[in-house]
mmCIF file of C-alpha atoms and ligand atoms in Angstrom:
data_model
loop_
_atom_site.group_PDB
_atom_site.id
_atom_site.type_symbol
_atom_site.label_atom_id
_atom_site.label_comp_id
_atom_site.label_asym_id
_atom_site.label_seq_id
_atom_site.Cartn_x
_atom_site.Cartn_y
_atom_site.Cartn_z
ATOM 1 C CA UNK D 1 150.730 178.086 109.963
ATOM 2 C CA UNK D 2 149.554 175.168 112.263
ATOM 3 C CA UNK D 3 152.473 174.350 114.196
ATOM 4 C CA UNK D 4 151.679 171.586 116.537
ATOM 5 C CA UNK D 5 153.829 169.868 119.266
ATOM 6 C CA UNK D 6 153.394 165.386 120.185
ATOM 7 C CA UNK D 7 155.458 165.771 123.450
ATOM 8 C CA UNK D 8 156.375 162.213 125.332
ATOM 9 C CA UNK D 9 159.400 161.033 127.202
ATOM 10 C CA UNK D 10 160.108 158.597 124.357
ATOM 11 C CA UNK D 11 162.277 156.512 126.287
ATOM 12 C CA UNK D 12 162.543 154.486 123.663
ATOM 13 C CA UNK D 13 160.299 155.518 120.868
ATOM 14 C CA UNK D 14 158.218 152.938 119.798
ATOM 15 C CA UNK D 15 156.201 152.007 116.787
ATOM 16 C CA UNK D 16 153.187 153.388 118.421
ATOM 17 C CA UNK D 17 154.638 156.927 118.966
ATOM 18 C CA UNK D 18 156.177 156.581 115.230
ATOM 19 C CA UNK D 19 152.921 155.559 114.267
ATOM 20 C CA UNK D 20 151.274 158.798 116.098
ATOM 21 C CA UNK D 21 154.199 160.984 114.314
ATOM 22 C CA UNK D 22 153.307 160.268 110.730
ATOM 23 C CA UNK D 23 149.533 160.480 111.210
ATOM 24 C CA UNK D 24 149.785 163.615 113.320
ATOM 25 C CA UNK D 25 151.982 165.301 110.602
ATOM 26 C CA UNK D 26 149.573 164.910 107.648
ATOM 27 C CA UNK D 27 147.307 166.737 110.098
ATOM 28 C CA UNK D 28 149.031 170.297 110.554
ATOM 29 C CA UNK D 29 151.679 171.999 108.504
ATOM 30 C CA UNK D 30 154.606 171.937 111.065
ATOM 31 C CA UNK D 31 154.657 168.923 113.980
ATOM 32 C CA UNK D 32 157.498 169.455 116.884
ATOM 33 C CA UNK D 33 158.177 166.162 118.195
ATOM 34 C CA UNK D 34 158.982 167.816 122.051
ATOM 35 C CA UNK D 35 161.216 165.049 124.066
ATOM 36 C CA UNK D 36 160.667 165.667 127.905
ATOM 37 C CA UNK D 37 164.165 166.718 129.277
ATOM 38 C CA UNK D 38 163.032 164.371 132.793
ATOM 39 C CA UNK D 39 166.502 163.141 134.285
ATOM 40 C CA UNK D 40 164.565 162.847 137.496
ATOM 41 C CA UNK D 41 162.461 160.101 136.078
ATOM 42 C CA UNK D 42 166.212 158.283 135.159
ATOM 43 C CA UNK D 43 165.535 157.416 131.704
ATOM 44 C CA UNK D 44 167.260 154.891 129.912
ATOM 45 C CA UNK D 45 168.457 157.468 127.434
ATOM 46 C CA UNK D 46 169.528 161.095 127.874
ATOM 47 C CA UNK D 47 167.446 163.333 126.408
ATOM 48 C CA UNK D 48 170.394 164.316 123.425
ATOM 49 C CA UNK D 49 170.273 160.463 122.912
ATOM 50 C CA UNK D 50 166.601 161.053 122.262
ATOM 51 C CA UNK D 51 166.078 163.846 120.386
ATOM 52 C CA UNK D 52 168.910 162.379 117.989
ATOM 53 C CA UNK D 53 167.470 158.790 117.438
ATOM 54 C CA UNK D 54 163.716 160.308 116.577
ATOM 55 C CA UNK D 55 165.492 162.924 114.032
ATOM 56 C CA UNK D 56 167.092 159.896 112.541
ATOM 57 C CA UNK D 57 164.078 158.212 112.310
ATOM 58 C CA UNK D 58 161.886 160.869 111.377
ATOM 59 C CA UNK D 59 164.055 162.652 108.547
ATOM 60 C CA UNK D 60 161.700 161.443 105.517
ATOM 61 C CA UNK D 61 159.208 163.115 106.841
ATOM 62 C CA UNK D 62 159.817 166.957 105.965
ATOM 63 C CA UNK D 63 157.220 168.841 108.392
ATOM 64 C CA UNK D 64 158.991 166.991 111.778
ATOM 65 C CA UNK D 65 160.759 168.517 113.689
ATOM 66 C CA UNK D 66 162.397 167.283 117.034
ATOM 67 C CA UNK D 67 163.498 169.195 120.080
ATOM 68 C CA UNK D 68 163.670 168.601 123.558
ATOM 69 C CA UNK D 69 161.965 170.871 126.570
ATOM 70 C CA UNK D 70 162.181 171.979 130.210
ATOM 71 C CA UNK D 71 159.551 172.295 132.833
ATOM 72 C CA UNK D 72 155.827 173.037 131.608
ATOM 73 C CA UNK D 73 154.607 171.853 128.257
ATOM 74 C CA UNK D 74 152.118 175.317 128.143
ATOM 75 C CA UNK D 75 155.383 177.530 128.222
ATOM 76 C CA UNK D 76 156.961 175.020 125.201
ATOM 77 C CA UNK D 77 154.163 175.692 123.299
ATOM 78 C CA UNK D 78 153.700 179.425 124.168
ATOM 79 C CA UNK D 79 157.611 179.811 123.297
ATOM 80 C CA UNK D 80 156.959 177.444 119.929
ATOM 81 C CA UNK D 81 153.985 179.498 118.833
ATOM 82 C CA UNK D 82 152.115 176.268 119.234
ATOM 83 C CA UNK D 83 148.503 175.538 119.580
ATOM 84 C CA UNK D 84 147.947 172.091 119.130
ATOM 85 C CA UNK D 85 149.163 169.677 121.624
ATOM 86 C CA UNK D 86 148.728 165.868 119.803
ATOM 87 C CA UNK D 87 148.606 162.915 122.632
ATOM 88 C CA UNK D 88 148.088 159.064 121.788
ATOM 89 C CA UNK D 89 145.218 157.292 123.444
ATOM 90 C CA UNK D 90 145.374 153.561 123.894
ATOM 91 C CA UNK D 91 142.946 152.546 126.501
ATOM 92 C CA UNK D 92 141.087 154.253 128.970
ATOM 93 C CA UNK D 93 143.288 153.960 131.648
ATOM 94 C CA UNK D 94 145.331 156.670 129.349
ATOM 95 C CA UNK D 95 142.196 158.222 129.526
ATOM 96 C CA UNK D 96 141.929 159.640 133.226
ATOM 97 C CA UNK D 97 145.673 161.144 133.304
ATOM 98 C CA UNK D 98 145.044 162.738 129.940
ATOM 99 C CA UNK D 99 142.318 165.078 130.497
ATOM 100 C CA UNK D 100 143.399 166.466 133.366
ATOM 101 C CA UNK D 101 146.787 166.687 131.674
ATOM 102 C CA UNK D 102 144.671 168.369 128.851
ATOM 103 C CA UNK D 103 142.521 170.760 131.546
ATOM 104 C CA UNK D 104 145.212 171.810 133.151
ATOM 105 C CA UNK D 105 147.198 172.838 130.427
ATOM 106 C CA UNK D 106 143.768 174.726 129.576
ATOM 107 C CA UNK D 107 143.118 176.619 132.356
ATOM 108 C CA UNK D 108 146.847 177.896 132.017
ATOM 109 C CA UNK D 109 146.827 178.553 127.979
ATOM 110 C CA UNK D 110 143.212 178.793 126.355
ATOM 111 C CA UNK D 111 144.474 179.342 123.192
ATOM 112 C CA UNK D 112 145.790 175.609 123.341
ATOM 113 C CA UNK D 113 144.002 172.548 121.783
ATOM 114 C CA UNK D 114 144.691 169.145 123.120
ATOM 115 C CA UNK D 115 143.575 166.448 120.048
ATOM 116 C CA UNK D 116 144.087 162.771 121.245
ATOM 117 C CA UNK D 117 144.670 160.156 118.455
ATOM 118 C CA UNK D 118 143.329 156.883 118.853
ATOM 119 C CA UNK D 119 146.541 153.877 118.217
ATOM 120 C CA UNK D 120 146.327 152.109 115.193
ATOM 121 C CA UNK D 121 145.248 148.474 116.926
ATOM 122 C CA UNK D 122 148.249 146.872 116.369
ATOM 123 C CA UNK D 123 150.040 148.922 118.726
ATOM 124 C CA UNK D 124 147.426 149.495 121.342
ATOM 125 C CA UNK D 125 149.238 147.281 124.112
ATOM 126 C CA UNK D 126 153.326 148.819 123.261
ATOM 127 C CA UNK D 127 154.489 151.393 125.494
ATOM 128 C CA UNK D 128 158.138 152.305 126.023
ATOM 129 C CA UNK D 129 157.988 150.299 129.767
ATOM 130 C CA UNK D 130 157.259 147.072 128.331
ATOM 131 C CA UNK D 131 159.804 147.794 125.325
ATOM 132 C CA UNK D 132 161.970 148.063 127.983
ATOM 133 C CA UNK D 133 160.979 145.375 129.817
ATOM 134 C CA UNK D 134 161.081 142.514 127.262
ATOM 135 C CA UNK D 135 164.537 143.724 126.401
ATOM 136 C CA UNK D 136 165.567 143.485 129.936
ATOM 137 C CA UNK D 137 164.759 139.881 129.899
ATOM 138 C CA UNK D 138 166.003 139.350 126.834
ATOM 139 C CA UNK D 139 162.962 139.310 124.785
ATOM 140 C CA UNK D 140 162.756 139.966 121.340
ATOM 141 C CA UNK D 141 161.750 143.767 120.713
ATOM 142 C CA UNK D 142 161.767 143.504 116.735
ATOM 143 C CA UNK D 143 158.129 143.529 117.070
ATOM 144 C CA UNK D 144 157.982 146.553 119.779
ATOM 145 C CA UNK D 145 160.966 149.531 118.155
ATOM 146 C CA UNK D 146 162.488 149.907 115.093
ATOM 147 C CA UNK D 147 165.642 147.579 113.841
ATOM 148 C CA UNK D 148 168.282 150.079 114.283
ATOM 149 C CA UNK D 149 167.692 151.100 117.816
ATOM 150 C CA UNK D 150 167.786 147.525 119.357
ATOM 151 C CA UNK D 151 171.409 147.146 119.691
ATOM 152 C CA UNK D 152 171.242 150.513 121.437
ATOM 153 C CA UNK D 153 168.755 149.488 124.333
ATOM 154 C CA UNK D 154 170.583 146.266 124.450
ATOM 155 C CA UNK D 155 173.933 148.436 124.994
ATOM 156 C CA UNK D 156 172.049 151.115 127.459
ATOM 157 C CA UNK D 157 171.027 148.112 129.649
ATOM 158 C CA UNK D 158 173.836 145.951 129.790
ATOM 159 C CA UNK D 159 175.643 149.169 131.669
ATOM 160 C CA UNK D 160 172.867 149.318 133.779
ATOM 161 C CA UNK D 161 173.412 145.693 134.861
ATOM 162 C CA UNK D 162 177.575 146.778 135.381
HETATM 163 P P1 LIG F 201 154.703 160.329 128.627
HETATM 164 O O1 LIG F 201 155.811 160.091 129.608
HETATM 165 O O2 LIG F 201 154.378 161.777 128.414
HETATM 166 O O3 LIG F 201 153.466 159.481 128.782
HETATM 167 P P2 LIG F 201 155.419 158.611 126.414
HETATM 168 O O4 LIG F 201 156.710 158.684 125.678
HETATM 169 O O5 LIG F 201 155.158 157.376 127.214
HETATM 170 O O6 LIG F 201 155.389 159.930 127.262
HETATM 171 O O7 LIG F 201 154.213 158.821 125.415
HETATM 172 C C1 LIG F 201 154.045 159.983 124.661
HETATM 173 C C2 LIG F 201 152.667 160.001 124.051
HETATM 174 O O8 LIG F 201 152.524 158.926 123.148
HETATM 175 C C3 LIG F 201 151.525 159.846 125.058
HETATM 176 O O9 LIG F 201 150.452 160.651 124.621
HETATM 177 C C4 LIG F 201 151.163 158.390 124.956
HETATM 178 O O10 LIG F 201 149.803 158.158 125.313
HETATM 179 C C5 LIG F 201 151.398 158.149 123.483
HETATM 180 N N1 LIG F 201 151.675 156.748 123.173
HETATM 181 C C6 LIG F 201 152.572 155.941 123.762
HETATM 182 N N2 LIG F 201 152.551 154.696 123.225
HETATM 183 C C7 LIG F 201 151.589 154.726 122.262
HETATM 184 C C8 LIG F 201 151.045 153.755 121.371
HETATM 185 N N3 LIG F 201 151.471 152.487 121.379
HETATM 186 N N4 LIG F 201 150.069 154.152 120.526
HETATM 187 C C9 LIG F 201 149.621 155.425 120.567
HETATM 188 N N5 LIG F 201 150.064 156.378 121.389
HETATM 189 C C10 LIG F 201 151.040 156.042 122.235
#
């Protein structure tokens, strides 16, 4: 069984981390989407909100599985029987965090393969931030996160502005 885990904050997911899902899961036979439980970052979402819109938008695809996690990403995946970590690359300044991201979590867990998969061009430049940021602004986001999550940022950050 190749159980792998794509963790992220995922604060909103995006069409390049849905993108990353369905790729990754053609790749092993069980993928745990892992959403970072990081209320110190203050995320837009709380990390039930997460983990329920990526099950909603991941439920065609039968090997997914979401859950959230605590503290280090080495203990997730020792606790998951895990040993495939999946991040998304999109440019090299993604680069120099990621492999010492990947190193580290080496050093502490040799058993543990970091693959990085390259974004599918058209999403090369999206990341949750400027999701976020066009919505703030109003912007249109149709081309950034799926349809049925808009009115939900929309809702998340008019509160904010309260
Ligand atoms: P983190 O806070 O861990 O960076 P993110 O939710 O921002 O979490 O991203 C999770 C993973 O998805 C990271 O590996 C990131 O590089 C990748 N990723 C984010 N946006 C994209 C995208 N547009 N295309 C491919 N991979 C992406």
């Amino acid at each position: 069984m190749k159980r792998a885990i794509y963790p992220g904050s995922f604060d909103p997911i995006t069409f390049g981390h849905l993108d990353i899902i369905k790729r990754a899961s053609k790749l092993c036979d069980e993928l745990i989407v892992g959403v970072l439980n990081n209320s110190q970052k203050n995320p837009l979402f709380s990390t039930p909100e997460r983990v329920s819109i990526i099950k909603e938008l991941t439920e065609n695809l039968d090997n997914v599985k979401v859950e959230c996690f605590d503290g280090l990403l080495v203990d997730f995946a020792k606790k998951k029987d895990a040993q495939v970590i999946i991040r998304g690359l999109r440019a090299v300044t993604d680069f120099e965090n990621e492999i010492q991201l990947a190193q580290s979590n080496k050093v502490q867990y040799p058993e543990l393969e970091t693959l990085f998969m390259t974004t599918s061009l058209q999403y090369s430049y999206l990341s949750s931030t400027v999701a976020k940021e066009f919505a703030s602004y109003g912007g249109d986001i149709s081309p950034f996160v799926p349809a049925e999550i808009i009115p939900l940022i929309e809702a998340k950050l008019k509160n904010k502005e309260n």
